[in-house]
């Protein structure tokens, strides 16, 4: 069972306050992009084994995909003799949800492979126990996410969105990002801006581009702000950091325009650029 499982971009992310369980209430607009990891799940052998290719990822039960397999087997009574292979193309710990996407792919693959027949809602509930972003990868559409990120409703986005993804040579830890956000802003509760359930054209979407987690990221890595300015000068209609970062993107009306800008844009040493397209 082999699955191509995509990365996500946050087009909006507001932190609305800290919750008693330690998480933060958020509202976010999330879209998949056509940059994918390849996840393969096979029955057999002994225990849950992980074989990874590409960028280094955590091994064993430190890996969310292995924890997904373990949870799935425990919940469904399967013995859990499996091999998981991950070909990593999504930058790790960058704000694109790669680990969550792999975990969601494992849940979906196991459900198919063993014909366990769990409905999408049950798979998403299982996903939410693994991480706040996992349910999104089991939800078939661009989404408005609330709660800690697991309460999803479909949102309409422009049919063609091109992204020039800029991947810096450093990484940001998500817990650090939320903690530093609270320290820098006082952690007050807020209502959040009004989001729509449809953004038919790019011009409708641009005013919604906002990410509160840029506050901690920029306090430590001001170069993220400079890259946003630079990509706007290269013709992007909008620019934003995704999730807890540090991946930052320029937004274009089409993949072709993002490709054109990528050709004109010499990124600083250690930064990598990837052109991607939104998936509806
Ligand atoms: O849910 P996930 O395991 O991906 O979250 C990682 C960490 O990010 C949490 O332990 C928490 O510190 C922080 N987080 C948060 N509020 C959210 C999502 C994540 O505080 N809505």
GROMACS .gro file of C-alpha atoms and ligand atoms in nm:
model
  301
    1UNK     CA    1   0.000   0.000   0.000
    2UNK     CA    2   0.178   0.313  -0.126
    3UNK     CA    3   0.047   0.668  -0.072
    4UNK     CA    4   0.169   1.008  -0.190
    5UNK     CA    5   0.093   1.233   0.104
    6UNK     CA    6   0.113   1.610   0.065
    7UNK     CA    7   0.248   1.906   0.262
    8UNK     CA    8   0.023   2.186   0.389
    9UNK     CA    9   0.045   2.562   0.394
   10UNK     CA   10  -0.126   2.787   0.647
   11UNK     CA   11  -0.267   3.090   0.468
   12UNK     CA   12  -0.391   3.228   0.800
   13UNK     CA   13  -0.311   3.139   1.160
   14UNK     CA   14  -0.431   3.335   1.462
   15UNK     CA   15  -0.359   3.231   1.820
   16UNK     CA   16  -0.670   3.310   2.025
   17UNK     CA   17  -0.542   3.222   2.374
   18UNK     CA   18  -0.399   2.946   2.591
   19UNK     CA   19  -0.629   2.663   2.703
   20UNK     CA   20  -0.634   2.477   3.034
   21UNK     CA   21  -0.490   2.167   2.858
   22UNK     CA   22  -0.174   2.358   2.760
   23UNK     CA   23  -0.265   2.388   2.391
   24UNK     CA   24  -0.372   2.712   2.227
   25UNK     CA   25  -0.705   2.790   2.069
   26UNK     CA   26  -0.638   2.883   1.705
   27UNK     CA   27  -0.814   2.966   1.382
   28UNK     CA   28  -0.637   2.879   1.061
   29UNK     CA   29  -0.683   2.844   0.686
   30UNK     CA   30  -0.503   2.535   0.557
   31UNK     CA   31  -0.435   2.411   0.207
   32UNK     CA   32  -0.250   2.111   0.067
   33UNK     CA   33   0.025   2.169  -0.188
   34UNK     CA   34   0.164   1.927  -0.447
   35UNK     CA   35   0.488   1.856  -0.261
   36UNK     CA   36   0.456   1.507  -0.119
   37UNK     CA   37   0.623   1.237   0.086
   38UNK     CA   38   0.581   0.878  -0.025
   39UNK     CA   39   0.458   0.643   0.246
   40UNK     CA   40   0.443   0.266   0.200
   41UNK     CA   41   0.297   0.025   0.454
   42UNK     CA   42   0.347  -0.353   0.435
   43UNK     CA   43   0.225  -0.628   0.664
   44UNK     CA   44   0.481  -0.878   0.794
   45UNK     CA   45   0.798  -0.914   0.997
   46UNK     CA   46   0.797  -0.849   1.367
   47UNK     CA   47   0.688  -0.529   1.541
   48UNK     CA   48   0.658  -0.186   1.379
   49UNK     CA   49   0.968  -0.104   1.170
   50UNK     CA   50   1.052   0.222   0.997
   51UNK     CA   51   1.274   0.259   0.690
   52UNK     CA   52   1.335   0.623   0.592
   53UNK     CA   53   1.497   0.781   0.285
   54UNK     CA   54   1.580   1.150   0.238
   55UNK     CA   55   1.617   1.406   0.515
   56UNK     CA   56   1.681   1.250   0.859
   57UNK     CA   57   1.362   1.195   1.060
   58UNK     CA   58   1.314   1.066   1.416
   59UNK     CA   59   1.334   0.686   1.445
   60UNK     CA   60   1.119   0.430   1.628
   61UNK     CA   61   0.839   0.555   1.852
   62UNK     CA   62   0.980   0.911   1.834
   63UNK     CA   63   0.838   0.909   1.483
   64UNK     CA   64   0.473   1.015   1.454
   65UNK     CA   65   0.409   0.767   1.170
   66UNK     CA   66   0.517   0.477   1.397
   67UNK     CA   67   0.302   0.614   1.680
   68UNK     CA   68   0.010   0.629   1.434
   69UNK     CA   69   0.062   0.261   1.345
   70UNK     CA   70   0.088   0.167   1.712
   71UNK     CA   71  -0.232   0.355   1.802
   72UNK     CA   72  -0.421   0.210   1.503
   73UNK     CA   73  -0.320  -0.148   1.590
   74UNK     CA   74  -0.405  -0.101   1.959
   75UNK     CA   75  -0.748   0.044   1.878
   76UNK     CA   76  -0.840  -0.220   1.621
   77UNK     CA   77  -0.683  -0.525   1.788
   78UNK     CA   78  -0.429  -0.588   1.509
   79UNK     CA   79  -0.101  -0.756   1.600
   80UNK     CA   80   0.110  -0.474   1.458
   81UNK     CA   81   0.375  -0.653   1.253
   82UNK     CA   82   0.446  -0.390   0.990
   83UNK     CA   83   0.707  -0.213   0.786
   84UNK     CA   84   0.662   0.159   0.716
   85UNK     CA   85   0.877   0.315   0.442
   86UNK     CA   86   0.892   0.693   0.412
   87UNK     CA   87   1.057   0.874   0.119
   88UNK     CA   88   1.092   1.223   0.262
   89UNK     CA   89   1.057   1.521   0.030
   90UNK     CA   90   0.864   1.759   0.258
   91UNK     CA   91   1.114   1.967   0.460
   92UNK     CA   92   1.121   1.841   0.822
   93UNK     CA   93   1.010   2.068   1.113
   94UNK     CA   94   0.949   2.353   0.871
   95UNK     CA   95   0.581   2.436   0.926
   96UNK     CA   96   0.447   2.220   0.640
   97UNK     CA   97   0.305   1.937   0.851
   98UNK     CA   98   0.519   1.665   0.694
   99UNK     CA   99   0.525   1.441   1.003
  100UNK     CA  100   0.149   1.484   1.051
  101UNK     CA  101   0.089   1.405   0.685
  102UNK     CA  102   0.292   1.082   0.708
  103UNK     CA  103   0.100   0.981   1.023
  104UNK     CA  104  -0.236   1.045   0.851
  105UNK     CA  105  -0.120   0.840   0.550
  106UNK     CA  106  -0.031   0.548   0.779
  107UNK     CA  107  -0.379   0.555   0.941
  108UNK     CA  108  -0.551   0.562   0.600
  109UNK     CA  109  -0.321   0.292   0.457
  110UNK     CA  110  -0.374   0.055   0.750
  111UNK     CA  111  -0.751   0.105   0.731
  112UNK     CA  112  -0.738   0.000   0.364
  113UNK     CA  113  -0.478  -0.275   0.399
  114UNK     CA  114  -0.656  -0.456   0.683
  115UNK     CA  115  -1.010  -0.362   0.570
  116UNK     CA  116  -1.088  -0.238   0.921
  117UNK     CA  117  -1.362  -0.014   0.780
  118UNK     CA  118  -1.315   0.282   1.018
  119UNK     CA  119  -1.517   0.579   0.893
  120UNK     CA  120  -1.341   0.911   0.817
  121UNK     CA  121  -1.464   1.064   1.146
  122UNK     CA  122  -1.310   0.784   1.355
  123UNK     CA  123  -0.981   0.810   1.164
  124UNK     CA  124  -0.977   1.187   1.223
  125UNK     CA  125  -1.043   1.136   1.596
  126UNK     CA  126  -0.751   0.896   1.610
  127UNK     CA  127  -0.545   1.151   1.418
  128UNK     CA  128  -0.627   1.426   1.669
  129UNK     CA  129  -0.481   1.210   1.948
  130UNK     CA  130  -0.151   1.200   1.757
  131UNK     CA  131  -0.120   1.572   1.677
  132UNK     CA  132  -0.324   1.886   1.610
  133UNK     CA  133  -0.248   1.889   1.234
  134UNK     CA  134  -0.312   1.519   1.164
  135UNK     CA  135  -0.694   1.541   1.113
  136UNK     CA  136  -0.645   1.800   0.836
  137UNK     CA  137  -0.458   1.541   0.626
  138UNK     CA  138  -0.759   1.308   0.655
  139UNK     CA  139  -0.997   1.586   0.548
  140UNK     CA  140  -1.035   1.601   0.171
  141UNK     CA  141  -1.058   1.979   0.118
  142UNK     CA  142  -0.890   2.309   0.202
  143UNK     CA  143  -1.009   2.386   0.554
  144UNK     CA  144  -1.084   2.642   0.816
  145UNK     CA  145  -0.941   2.489   1.134
  146UNK     CA  146  -1.048   2.581   1.486
  147UNK     CA  147  -1.002   2.437   1.836
  148UNK     CA  148  -0.637   2.335   1.858
  149UNK     CA  149  -0.648   2.278   1.481
  150UNK     CA  150  -0.858   1.961   1.472
  151UNK     CA  151  -1.208   2.110   1.419
  152UNK     CA  152  -1.239   2.142   1.043
  153UNK     CA  153  -1.484   2.288   0.796
  154UNK     CA  154  -1.441   2.314   0.419
  155UNK     CA  155  -1.332   2.647   0.276
  156UNK     CA  156  -1.335   2.758  -0.089
  157UNK     CA  157  -1.001   2.883  -0.227
  158UNK     CA  158  -0.901   3.010  -0.572
  159UNK     CA  159  -0.859   2.723  -0.818
  160UNK     CA  160  -0.498   2.806  -0.900
  161UNK     CA  161  -0.252   2.924  -0.639
  162UNK     CA  162   0.121   2.914  -0.704
  163UNK     CA  163   0.367   2.906  -0.416
  164UNK     CA  164   0.734   2.992  -0.410
  165UNK     CA  165   0.840   2.807  -0.094
  166UNK     CA  166   1.156   2.934   0.075
  167UNK     CA  167   1.312   2.683   0.314
  168UNK     CA  168   1.574   2.830   0.550
  169UNK     CA  169   1.874   2.636   0.682
  170UNK     CA  170   1.737   2.653   1.042
  171UNK     CA  171   1.436   2.485   1.206
  172UNK     CA  172   1.182   2.605   1.465
  173UNK     CA  173   1.023   2.387   1.735
  174UNK     CA  174   0.644   2.425   1.761
  175UNK     CA  175   0.629   2.427   2.147
  176UNK     CA  176   0.900   2.698   2.151
  177UNK     CA  177   0.699   2.903   1.903
  178UNK     CA  178   0.375   2.897   2.108
  179UNK     CA  179   0.559   2.959   2.439
  180UNK     CA  180   0.752   3.254   2.296
  181UNK     CA  181   0.432   3.392   2.143
  182UNK     CA  182   0.278   3.398   2.494
  183UNK     CA  183   0.589   3.559   2.644
  184UNK     CA  184   0.607   3.829   2.379
  185UNK     CA  185   0.235   3.913   2.365
  186UNK     CA  186   0.127   3.849   2.726
  187UNK     CA  187  -0.083   3.548   2.618
  188UNK     CA  188  -0.412   3.740   2.627
  189UNK     CA  189  -0.732   3.589   2.483
  190UNK     CA  190  -0.872   3.747   2.164
  191UNK     CA  191  -1.168   3.690   1.934
  192UNK     CA  192  -0.978   3.666   1.602
  193UNK     CA  193  -1.070   3.826   1.272
  194UNK     CA  194  -1.379   3.715   1.081
  195UNK     CA  195  -1.292   3.447   0.830
  196UNK     CA  196  -1.511   3.360   0.531
  197UNK     CA  197  -1.604   3.016   0.407
  198UNK     CA  198  -1.512   3.108   0.051
  199UNK     CA  199  -1.233   3.307  -0.112
  200UNK     CA  200  -1.312   3.277  -0.483
  201UNK     CA  201  -1.027   3.498  -0.612
  202UNK     CA  202  -0.672   3.570  -0.501
  203UNK     CA  203  -0.771   3.933  -0.429
  204UNK     CA  204  -1.029   3.803  -0.175
  205UNK     CA  205  -0.766   3.594  -0.001
  206UNK     CA  206  -0.485   3.850   0.029
  207UNK     CA  207  -0.640   4.046   0.322
  208UNK     CA  208  -0.670   3.718   0.519
  209UNK     CA  209  -0.294   3.642   0.496
  210UNK     CA  210  -0.175   3.664   0.857
  211UNK     CA  211   0.025   3.442   1.090
  212UNK     CA  212   0.057   3.525   1.462
  213UNK     CA  213   0.344   3.276   1.495
  214UNK     CA  214   0.558   3.512   1.286
  215UNK     CA  215   0.594   3.715   1.609
  216UNK     CA  216   0.818   3.459   1.785
  217UNK     CA  217   0.988   3.353   1.460
  218UNK     CA  218   1.082   3.708   1.356
  219UNK     CA  219   1.207   3.790   1.708
  220UNK     CA  220   1.476   3.525   1.661
  221UNK     CA  221   1.515   3.511   1.282
  222UNK     CA  222   1.462   3.857   1.129
  223UNK     CA  223   1.581   3.716   0.794
  224UNK     CA  224   1.229   3.565   0.756
  225UNK     CA  225   1.095   3.923   0.732
  226UNK     CA  226   1.362   4.017   0.479
  227UNK     CA  227   1.275   3.717   0.260
  228UNK     CA  228   0.906   3.814   0.268
  229UNK     CA  229   0.997   4.164   0.145
  230UNK     CA  230   1.228   4.020  -0.121
  231UNK     CA  231   0.971   3.776  -0.264
  232UNK     CA  232   0.714   4.060  -0.281
  233UNK     CA  233   0.971   4.260  -0.482
  234UNK     CA  234   1.002   3.959  -0.715
  235UNK     CA  235   0.629   3.985  -0.793
  236UNK     CA  236   0.451   3.777  -0.524
  237UNK     CA  237   0.101   3.908  -0.449
  238UNK     CA  238   0.141   3.813  -0.082
  239UNK     CA  239   0.404   3.659   0.148
  240UNK     CA  240   0.373   3.471   0.477
  241UNK     CA  241   0.542   3.221   0.705
  242UNK     CA  242   0.356   2.885   0.731
  243UNK     CA  243   0.252   2.732   1.066
  244UNK     CA  244   0.518   2.769   1.336
  245UNK     CA  245   0.771   2.818   1.056
  246UNK     CA  246   1.031   2.873   0.943
  247UNK     CA  247   0.912   2.793   0.588
  248UNK     CA  248   0.806   3.119   0.425
  249UNK     CA  249   0.626   3.152   0.093
  250UNK     CA  250   0.541   3.398  -0.179
  251UNK     CA  251   0.190   3.360  -0.320
  252UNK     CA  252   0.125   3.387  -0.697
  253UNK     CA  253  -0.183   3.354  -0.921
  254UNK     CA  254  -0.035   3.044  -1.087
  255UNK     CA  255   0.249   2.791  -1.070
  256UNK     CA  256   0.397   2.944  -1.389
  257UNK     CA  257   0.428   3.285  -1.222
  258UNK     CA  258   0.585   3.129  -0.913
  259UNK     CA  259   0.833   2.947  -1.142
  260UNK     CA  260   0.917   3.274  -1.320
  261UNK     CA  261   0.989   3.446  -0.988
  262UNK     CA  262   1.200   3.148  -0.872
  263UNK     CA  263   1.422   3.191  -1.182
  264UNK     CA  264   1.478   3.560  -1.099
  265UNK     CA  265   1.540   3.501  -0.730
  266UNK     CA  266   1.883   3.408  -0.595
  267UNK     CA  267   1.817   3.291  -0.236
  268UNK     CA  268   2.084   3.344   0.032
  269UNK     CA  269   2.330   3.060   0.106
  270UNK     CA  270   2.169   2.759   0.274
  271UNK     CA  271   1.815   2.854   0.170
  272UNK     CA  272   1.632   2.626  -0.071
  273UNK     CA  273   1.344   2.719  -0.299
  274UNK     CA  274   1.063   2.487  -0.411
  275UNK     CA  275   0.776   2.578  -0.644
  276UNK     CA  276   0.441   2.420  -0.560
  277UNK     CA  277   0.074   2.451  -0.646
  278UNK     CA  278  -0.232   2.442  -0.419
  279UNK     CA  279  -0.448   2.130  -0.432
  280UNK     CA  280  -0.824   2.197  -0.424
  281LIG     O1  281  -0.046   1.891   1.851
  281LIG     P1  282   0.101   1.885   1.833
  281LIG     O2  283   0.164   1.766   1.902
  281LIG     O3  284   0.145   1.897   1.692
  281LIG     O4  285   0.157   2.013   1.905
  281LIG     C1  286   0.294   2.029   1.940
  281LIG     C2  287   0.305   2.135   2.046
  281LIG     O5  288   0.268   2.263   1.993
  281LIG     C3  289   0.212   2.115   2.166
  281LIG     O6  290   0.271   2.033   2.262
  281LIG     C4  291   0.195   2.258   2.215
  281LIG     O7  292   0.309   2.298   2.288
  281LIG     C5  293   0.194   2.339   2.086
  281LIG     N1  294   0.060   2.366   2.033
  281LIG     C6  295  -0.023   2.455   2.100
  281LIG     N2  296  -0.147   2.483   2.049
  281LIG     C7  297  -0.190   2.425   1.935
  281LIG     C8  298  -0.107   2.335   1.864
  281LIG     C9  299   0.017   2.307   1.917
  281LIG     O8  300   0.015   2.511   2.204
  281LIG     N3  301  -0.311   2.457   1.886
   0.00000   0.00000   0.00000
